[in-house]
Short mmCIF file of C-alpha atoms in Angstrom, two decimals:
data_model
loop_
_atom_site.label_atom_id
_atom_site.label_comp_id
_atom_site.label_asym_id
_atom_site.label_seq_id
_atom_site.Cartn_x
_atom_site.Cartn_y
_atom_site.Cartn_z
CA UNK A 1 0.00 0.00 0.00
CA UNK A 2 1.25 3.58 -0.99
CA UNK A 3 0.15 6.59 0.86
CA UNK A 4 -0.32 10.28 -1.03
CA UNK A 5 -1.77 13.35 -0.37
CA UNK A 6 -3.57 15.30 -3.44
CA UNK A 7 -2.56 19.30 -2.67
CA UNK A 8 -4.87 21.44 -4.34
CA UNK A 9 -6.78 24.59 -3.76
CA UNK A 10 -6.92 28.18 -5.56
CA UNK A 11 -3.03 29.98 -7.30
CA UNK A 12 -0.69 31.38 -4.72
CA UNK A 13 -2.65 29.69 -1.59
CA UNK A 14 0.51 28.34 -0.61
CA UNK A 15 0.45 24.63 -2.13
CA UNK A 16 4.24 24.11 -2.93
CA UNK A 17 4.82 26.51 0.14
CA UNK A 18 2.78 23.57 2.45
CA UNK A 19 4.71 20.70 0.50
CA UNK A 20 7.74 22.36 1.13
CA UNK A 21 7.01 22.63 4.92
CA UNK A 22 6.00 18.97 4.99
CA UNK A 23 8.87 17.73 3.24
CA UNK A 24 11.20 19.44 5.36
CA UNK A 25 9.71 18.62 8.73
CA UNK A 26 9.48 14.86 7.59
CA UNK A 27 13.09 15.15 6.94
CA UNK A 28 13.89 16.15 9.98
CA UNK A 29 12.01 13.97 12.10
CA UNK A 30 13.67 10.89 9.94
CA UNK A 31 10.34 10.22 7.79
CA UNK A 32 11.30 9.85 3.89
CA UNK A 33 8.36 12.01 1.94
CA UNK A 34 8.28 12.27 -2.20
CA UNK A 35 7.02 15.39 -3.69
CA UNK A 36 5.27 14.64 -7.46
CA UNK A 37 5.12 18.39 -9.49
CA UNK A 38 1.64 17.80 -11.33
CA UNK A 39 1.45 21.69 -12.21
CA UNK A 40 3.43 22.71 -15.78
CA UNK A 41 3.27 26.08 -14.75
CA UNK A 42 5.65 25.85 -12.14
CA UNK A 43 9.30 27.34 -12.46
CA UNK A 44 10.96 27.22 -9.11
CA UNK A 45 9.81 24.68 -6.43
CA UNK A 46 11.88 24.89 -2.79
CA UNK A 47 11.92 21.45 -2.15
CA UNK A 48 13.20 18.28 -4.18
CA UNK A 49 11.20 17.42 -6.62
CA UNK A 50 10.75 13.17 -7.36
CA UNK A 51 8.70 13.77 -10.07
CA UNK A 52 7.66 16.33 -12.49
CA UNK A 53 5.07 17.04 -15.48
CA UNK A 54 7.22 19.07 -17.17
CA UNK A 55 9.29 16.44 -18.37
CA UNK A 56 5.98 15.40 -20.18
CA UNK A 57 4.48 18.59 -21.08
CA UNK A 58 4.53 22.03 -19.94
CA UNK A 59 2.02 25.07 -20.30
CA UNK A 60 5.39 27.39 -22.03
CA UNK A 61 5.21 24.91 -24.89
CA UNK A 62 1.32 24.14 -25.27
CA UNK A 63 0.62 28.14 -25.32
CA UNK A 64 3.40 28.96 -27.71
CA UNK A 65 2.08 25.58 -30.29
CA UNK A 66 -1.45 25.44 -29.64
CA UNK A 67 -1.78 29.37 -29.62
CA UNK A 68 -3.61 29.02 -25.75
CA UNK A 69 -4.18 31.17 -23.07
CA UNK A 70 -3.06 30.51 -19.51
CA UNK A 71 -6.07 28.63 -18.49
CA UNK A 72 -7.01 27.10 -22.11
CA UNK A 73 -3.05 25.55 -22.03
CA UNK A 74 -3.53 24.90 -18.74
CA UNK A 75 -6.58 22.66 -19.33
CA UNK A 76 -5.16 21.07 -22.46
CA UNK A 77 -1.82 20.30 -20.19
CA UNK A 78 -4.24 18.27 -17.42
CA UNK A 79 -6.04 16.31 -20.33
CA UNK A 80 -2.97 15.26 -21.59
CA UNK A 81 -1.63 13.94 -18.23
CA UNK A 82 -5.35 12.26 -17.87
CA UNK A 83 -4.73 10.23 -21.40
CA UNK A 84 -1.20 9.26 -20.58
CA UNK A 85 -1.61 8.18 -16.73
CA UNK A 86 -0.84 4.56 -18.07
CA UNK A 87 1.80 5.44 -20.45
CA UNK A 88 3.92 7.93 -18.10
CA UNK A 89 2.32 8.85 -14.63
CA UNK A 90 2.58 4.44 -14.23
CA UNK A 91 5.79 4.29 -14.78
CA UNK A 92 7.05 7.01 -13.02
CA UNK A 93 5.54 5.76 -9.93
CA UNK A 94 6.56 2.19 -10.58
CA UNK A 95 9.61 2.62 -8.35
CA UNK A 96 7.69 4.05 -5.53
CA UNK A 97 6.73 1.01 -3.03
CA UNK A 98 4.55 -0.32 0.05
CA UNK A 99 4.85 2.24 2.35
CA UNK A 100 5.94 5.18 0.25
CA UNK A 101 4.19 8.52 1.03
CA UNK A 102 4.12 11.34 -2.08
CA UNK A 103 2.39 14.62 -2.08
CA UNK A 104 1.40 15.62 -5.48
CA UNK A 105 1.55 19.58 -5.60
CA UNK A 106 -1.58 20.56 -7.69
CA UNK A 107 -2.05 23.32 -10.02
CA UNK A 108 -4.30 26.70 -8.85
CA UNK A 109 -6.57 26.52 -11.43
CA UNK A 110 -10.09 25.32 -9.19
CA UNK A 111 -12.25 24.28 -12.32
CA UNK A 112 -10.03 20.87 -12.47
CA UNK A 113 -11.34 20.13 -9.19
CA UNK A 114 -15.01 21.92 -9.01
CA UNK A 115 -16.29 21.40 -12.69
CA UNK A 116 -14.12 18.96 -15.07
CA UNK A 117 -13.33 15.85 -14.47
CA UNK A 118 -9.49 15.50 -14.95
CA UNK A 119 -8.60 14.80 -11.12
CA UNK A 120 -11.58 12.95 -10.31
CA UNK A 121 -9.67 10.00 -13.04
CA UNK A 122 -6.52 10.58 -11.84
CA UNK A 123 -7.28 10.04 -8.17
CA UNK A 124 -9.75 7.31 -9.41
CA UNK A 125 -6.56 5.80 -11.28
CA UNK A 126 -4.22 6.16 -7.99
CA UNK A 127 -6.72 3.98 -6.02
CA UNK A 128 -6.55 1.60 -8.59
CA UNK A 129 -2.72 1.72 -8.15
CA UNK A 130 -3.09 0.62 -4.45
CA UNK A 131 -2.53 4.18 -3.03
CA UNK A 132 -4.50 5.68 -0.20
CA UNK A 133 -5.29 9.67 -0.89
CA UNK A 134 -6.29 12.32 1.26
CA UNK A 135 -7.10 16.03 -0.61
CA UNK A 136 -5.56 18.66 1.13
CA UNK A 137 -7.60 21.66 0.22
CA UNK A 138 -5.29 24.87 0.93
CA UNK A 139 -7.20 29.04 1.30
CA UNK A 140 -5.55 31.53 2.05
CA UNK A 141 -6.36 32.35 5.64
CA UNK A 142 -6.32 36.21 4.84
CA UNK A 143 -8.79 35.44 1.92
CA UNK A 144 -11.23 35.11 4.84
CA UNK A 145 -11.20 38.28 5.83
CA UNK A 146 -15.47 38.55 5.41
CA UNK A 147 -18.62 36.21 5.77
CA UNK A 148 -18.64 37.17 1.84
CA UNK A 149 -15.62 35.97 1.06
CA UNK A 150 -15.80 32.81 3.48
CA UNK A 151 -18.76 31.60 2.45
CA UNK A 152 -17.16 31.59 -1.31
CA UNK A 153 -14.19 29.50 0.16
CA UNK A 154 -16.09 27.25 1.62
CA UNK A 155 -18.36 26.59 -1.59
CA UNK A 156 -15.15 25.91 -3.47
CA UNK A 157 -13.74 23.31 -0.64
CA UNK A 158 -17.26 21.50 -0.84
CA UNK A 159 -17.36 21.13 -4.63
CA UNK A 160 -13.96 19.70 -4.36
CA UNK A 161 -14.90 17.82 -1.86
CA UNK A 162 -18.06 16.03 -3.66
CA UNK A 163 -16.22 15.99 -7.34
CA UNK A 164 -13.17 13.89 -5.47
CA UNK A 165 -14.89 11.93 -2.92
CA UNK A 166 -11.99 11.12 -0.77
CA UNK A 167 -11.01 12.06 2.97
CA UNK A 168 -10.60 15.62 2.76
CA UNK A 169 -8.06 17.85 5.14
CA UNK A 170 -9.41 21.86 4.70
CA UNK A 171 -6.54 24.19 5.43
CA UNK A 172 -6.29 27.79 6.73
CA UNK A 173 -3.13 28.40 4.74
CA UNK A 174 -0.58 31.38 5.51
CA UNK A 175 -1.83 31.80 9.65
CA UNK A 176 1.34 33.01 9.85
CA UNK A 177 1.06 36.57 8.00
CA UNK A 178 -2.84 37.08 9.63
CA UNK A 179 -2.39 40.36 11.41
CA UNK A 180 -5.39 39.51 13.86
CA UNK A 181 -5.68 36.19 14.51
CA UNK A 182 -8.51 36.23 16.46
CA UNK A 183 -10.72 37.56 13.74
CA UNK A 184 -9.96 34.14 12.44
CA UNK A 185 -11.89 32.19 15.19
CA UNK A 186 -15.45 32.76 14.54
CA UNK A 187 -14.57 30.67 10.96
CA UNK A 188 -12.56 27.66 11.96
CA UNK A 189 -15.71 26.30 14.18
CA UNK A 190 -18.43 28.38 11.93
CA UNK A 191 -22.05 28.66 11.49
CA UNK A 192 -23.36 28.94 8.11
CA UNK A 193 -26.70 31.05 9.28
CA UNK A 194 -24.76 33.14 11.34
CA UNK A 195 -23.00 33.97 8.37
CA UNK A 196 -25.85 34.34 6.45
CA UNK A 197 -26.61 37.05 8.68
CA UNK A 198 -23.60 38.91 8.02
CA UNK A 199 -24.21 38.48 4.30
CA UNK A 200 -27.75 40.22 5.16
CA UNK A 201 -26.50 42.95 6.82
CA UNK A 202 -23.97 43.76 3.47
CA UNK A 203 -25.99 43.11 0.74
CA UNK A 204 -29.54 44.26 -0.59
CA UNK A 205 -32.87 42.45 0.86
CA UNK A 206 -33.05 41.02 -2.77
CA UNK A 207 -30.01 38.76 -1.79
CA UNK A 208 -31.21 37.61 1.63
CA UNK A 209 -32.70 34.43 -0.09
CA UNK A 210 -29.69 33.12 -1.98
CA UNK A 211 -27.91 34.18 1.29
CA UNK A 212 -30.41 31.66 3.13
CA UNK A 213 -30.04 28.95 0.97
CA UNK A 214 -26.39 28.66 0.56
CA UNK A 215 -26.18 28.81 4.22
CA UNK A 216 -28.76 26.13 3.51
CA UNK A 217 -26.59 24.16 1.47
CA UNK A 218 -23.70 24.24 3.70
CA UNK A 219 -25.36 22.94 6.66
CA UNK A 220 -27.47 20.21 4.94
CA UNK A 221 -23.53 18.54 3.72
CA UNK A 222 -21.88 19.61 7.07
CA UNK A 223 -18.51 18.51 5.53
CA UNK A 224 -16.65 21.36 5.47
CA UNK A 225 -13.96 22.73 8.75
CA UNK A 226 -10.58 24.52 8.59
CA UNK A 227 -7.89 23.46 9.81
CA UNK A 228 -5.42 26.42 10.65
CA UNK A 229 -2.01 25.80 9.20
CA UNK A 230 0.57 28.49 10.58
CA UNK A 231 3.83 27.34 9.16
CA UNK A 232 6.45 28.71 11.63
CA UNK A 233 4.48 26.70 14.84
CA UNK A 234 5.99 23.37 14.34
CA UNK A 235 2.48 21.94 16.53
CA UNK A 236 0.57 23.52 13.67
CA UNK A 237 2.54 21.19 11.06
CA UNK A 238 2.48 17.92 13.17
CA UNK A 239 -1.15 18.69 13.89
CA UNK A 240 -2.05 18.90 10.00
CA UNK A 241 -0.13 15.79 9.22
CA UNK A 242 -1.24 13.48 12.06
CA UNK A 243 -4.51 14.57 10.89
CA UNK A 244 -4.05 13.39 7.63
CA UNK A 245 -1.87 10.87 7.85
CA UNK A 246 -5.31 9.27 10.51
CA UNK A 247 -7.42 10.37 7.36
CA UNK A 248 -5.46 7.99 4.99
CA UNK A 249 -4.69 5.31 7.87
CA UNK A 250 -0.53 5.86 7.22
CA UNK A 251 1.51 3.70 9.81
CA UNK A 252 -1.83 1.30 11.22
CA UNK A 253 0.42 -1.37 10.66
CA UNK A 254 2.75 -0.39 12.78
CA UNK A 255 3.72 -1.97 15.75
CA UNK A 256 1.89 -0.19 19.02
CA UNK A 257 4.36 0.78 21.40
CA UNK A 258 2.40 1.27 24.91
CA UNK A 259 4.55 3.20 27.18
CA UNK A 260 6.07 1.95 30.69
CA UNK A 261 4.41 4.44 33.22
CA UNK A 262 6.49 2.71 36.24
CA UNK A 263 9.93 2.88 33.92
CA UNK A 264 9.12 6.72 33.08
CA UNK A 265 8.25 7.82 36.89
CA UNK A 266 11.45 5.61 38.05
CA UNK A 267 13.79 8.01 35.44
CA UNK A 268 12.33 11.08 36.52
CA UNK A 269 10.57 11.33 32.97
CA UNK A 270 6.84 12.82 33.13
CA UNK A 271 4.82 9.80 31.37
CA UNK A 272 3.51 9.93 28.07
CA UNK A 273 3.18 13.24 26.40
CA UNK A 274 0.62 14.33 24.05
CA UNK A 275 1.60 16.13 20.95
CA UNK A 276 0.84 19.52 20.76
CA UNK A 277 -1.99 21.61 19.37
CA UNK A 278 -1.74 24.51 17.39
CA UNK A 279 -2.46 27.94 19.87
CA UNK A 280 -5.69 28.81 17.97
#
């Protein structure tokens, strides 16, 4: 069984920035991690990169010989990964064995994991592989700085969410840089009506019905929390990955190690210790 994580959310919410992170606190802590580059528009990455689309295709090329935009080469770059999962994606991964955890660092285009089906078959494919995913769904913590712009968040975690069906880790990315950190409280344990009540209070009485019913909508599928992610708390980091790494069921076949209480008290140690939470 191989283990992955799927790292995807909207351009410049700090994807590669949280692979980077990952990678380097799994190195340090002795745990080998792969990173897989599955975005052609990317130029510089901070971390070591296993394996990367580019050597198959990259947007530069498809926009200069297809005569594409950014988001039309971008969209003919993910199709072409989709038709040659068997022929290139396969074999890259071929070396990778039981046990081996990648993160696959995602493009930042949302439509190719809201509205077309390009991940949905490459996850689909993975399984089929014998790899356990978990989609870690990264926004930009100071994105949320309304109910308005929240509630749009939100929407775009839950469509990912029911296009991908798999467990699903929601990030706060970028906690770090928040100025105010408590202004970021009232979302991480939210109530959709309560924010539909903000929404009221900012927009026209016209909009107070779609305000109701996406509010609606959110708490009929009650899928969707935040998980705050502040990248220089090293809790924060071994919070988010513990969580995952239960959400995927990495290690269960590891050998329990119950700790002597009697041994610990007779060194002067303090007993098992809990790991820590992030301070939020």
């Amino acid at each position: 069984m191989r283990y992955g994580q799927i790292v995807i959310g909207p351009a410049g919410c700090g994807k590669s920035t949280y692979c980077q992170q990952i990678h380097q606190h799994c190195e340090t802590i002795g745990r080998t991690v792969h990173v897989v580059n599955l975005d052609p528009a990317a130029e510089e990455f901070a971390y070591p990169v296993a394996i990367d689309i580019r050597e198959l295709i990259s947007l530069e090329d498809v926009m200069e010989e297809m005569k594409l935009g950014p988001n039309g080469g971008l969209l003919y770059c993910m199709e072409y990964l989709e038709d040659s999962l068997e022929d290139w994606l396969q074999e890259m991964l071929q070396d990778y064995t039981d046990d081996d955890y990648l993160l696959f660092d995602c493009p930042g285009q949302i439509e190719l994991y809201s509205h077309v089906p390009v991940f949905r078959t490459i996850v689909d494919t993975l399984k089929i592989w014998d790899f356990r995913i978990c989609a870690v769904y990264c926004l930009d913590a100071n994105f949320v700085s309304d109910s308005a712009k929240f509630i749009s968040g939100t929407m775009q975690a839950l469509s990912a969410m029911v296009m991908l069906e798999l467990p699903h880790v929601n990030l706060l990315t970028k906690m770090d840089t928040v100025p105010d950190k408590k202004e970021i409280d009232r979302f991480l344990d939210f109530d959709a009506r309560l924010l539909a009540n903000d929404l009221n209070q900012s927009t026209t009485s016209s909009m107070q019905r779609l305000n109701a019913a996406v509010a609606t909508l959110v708490d009929d599928f009650s899928m969707v929390g935040f998980v705050p992610l502040d990248i220089s708390d090293e809790d924060c980091i071994i919070d988010v990955l513990a969580q995952i790494d239960f959400a995927i069921q990495f290690g269960e076949d590891a050998e329990v190690k119950i700790p002597n209480d009697d041994v610990d008290e007779e060194e002067g140690g303090e007993g098992p210790q809990e790991s820590g939470d992030c301070d939020y």
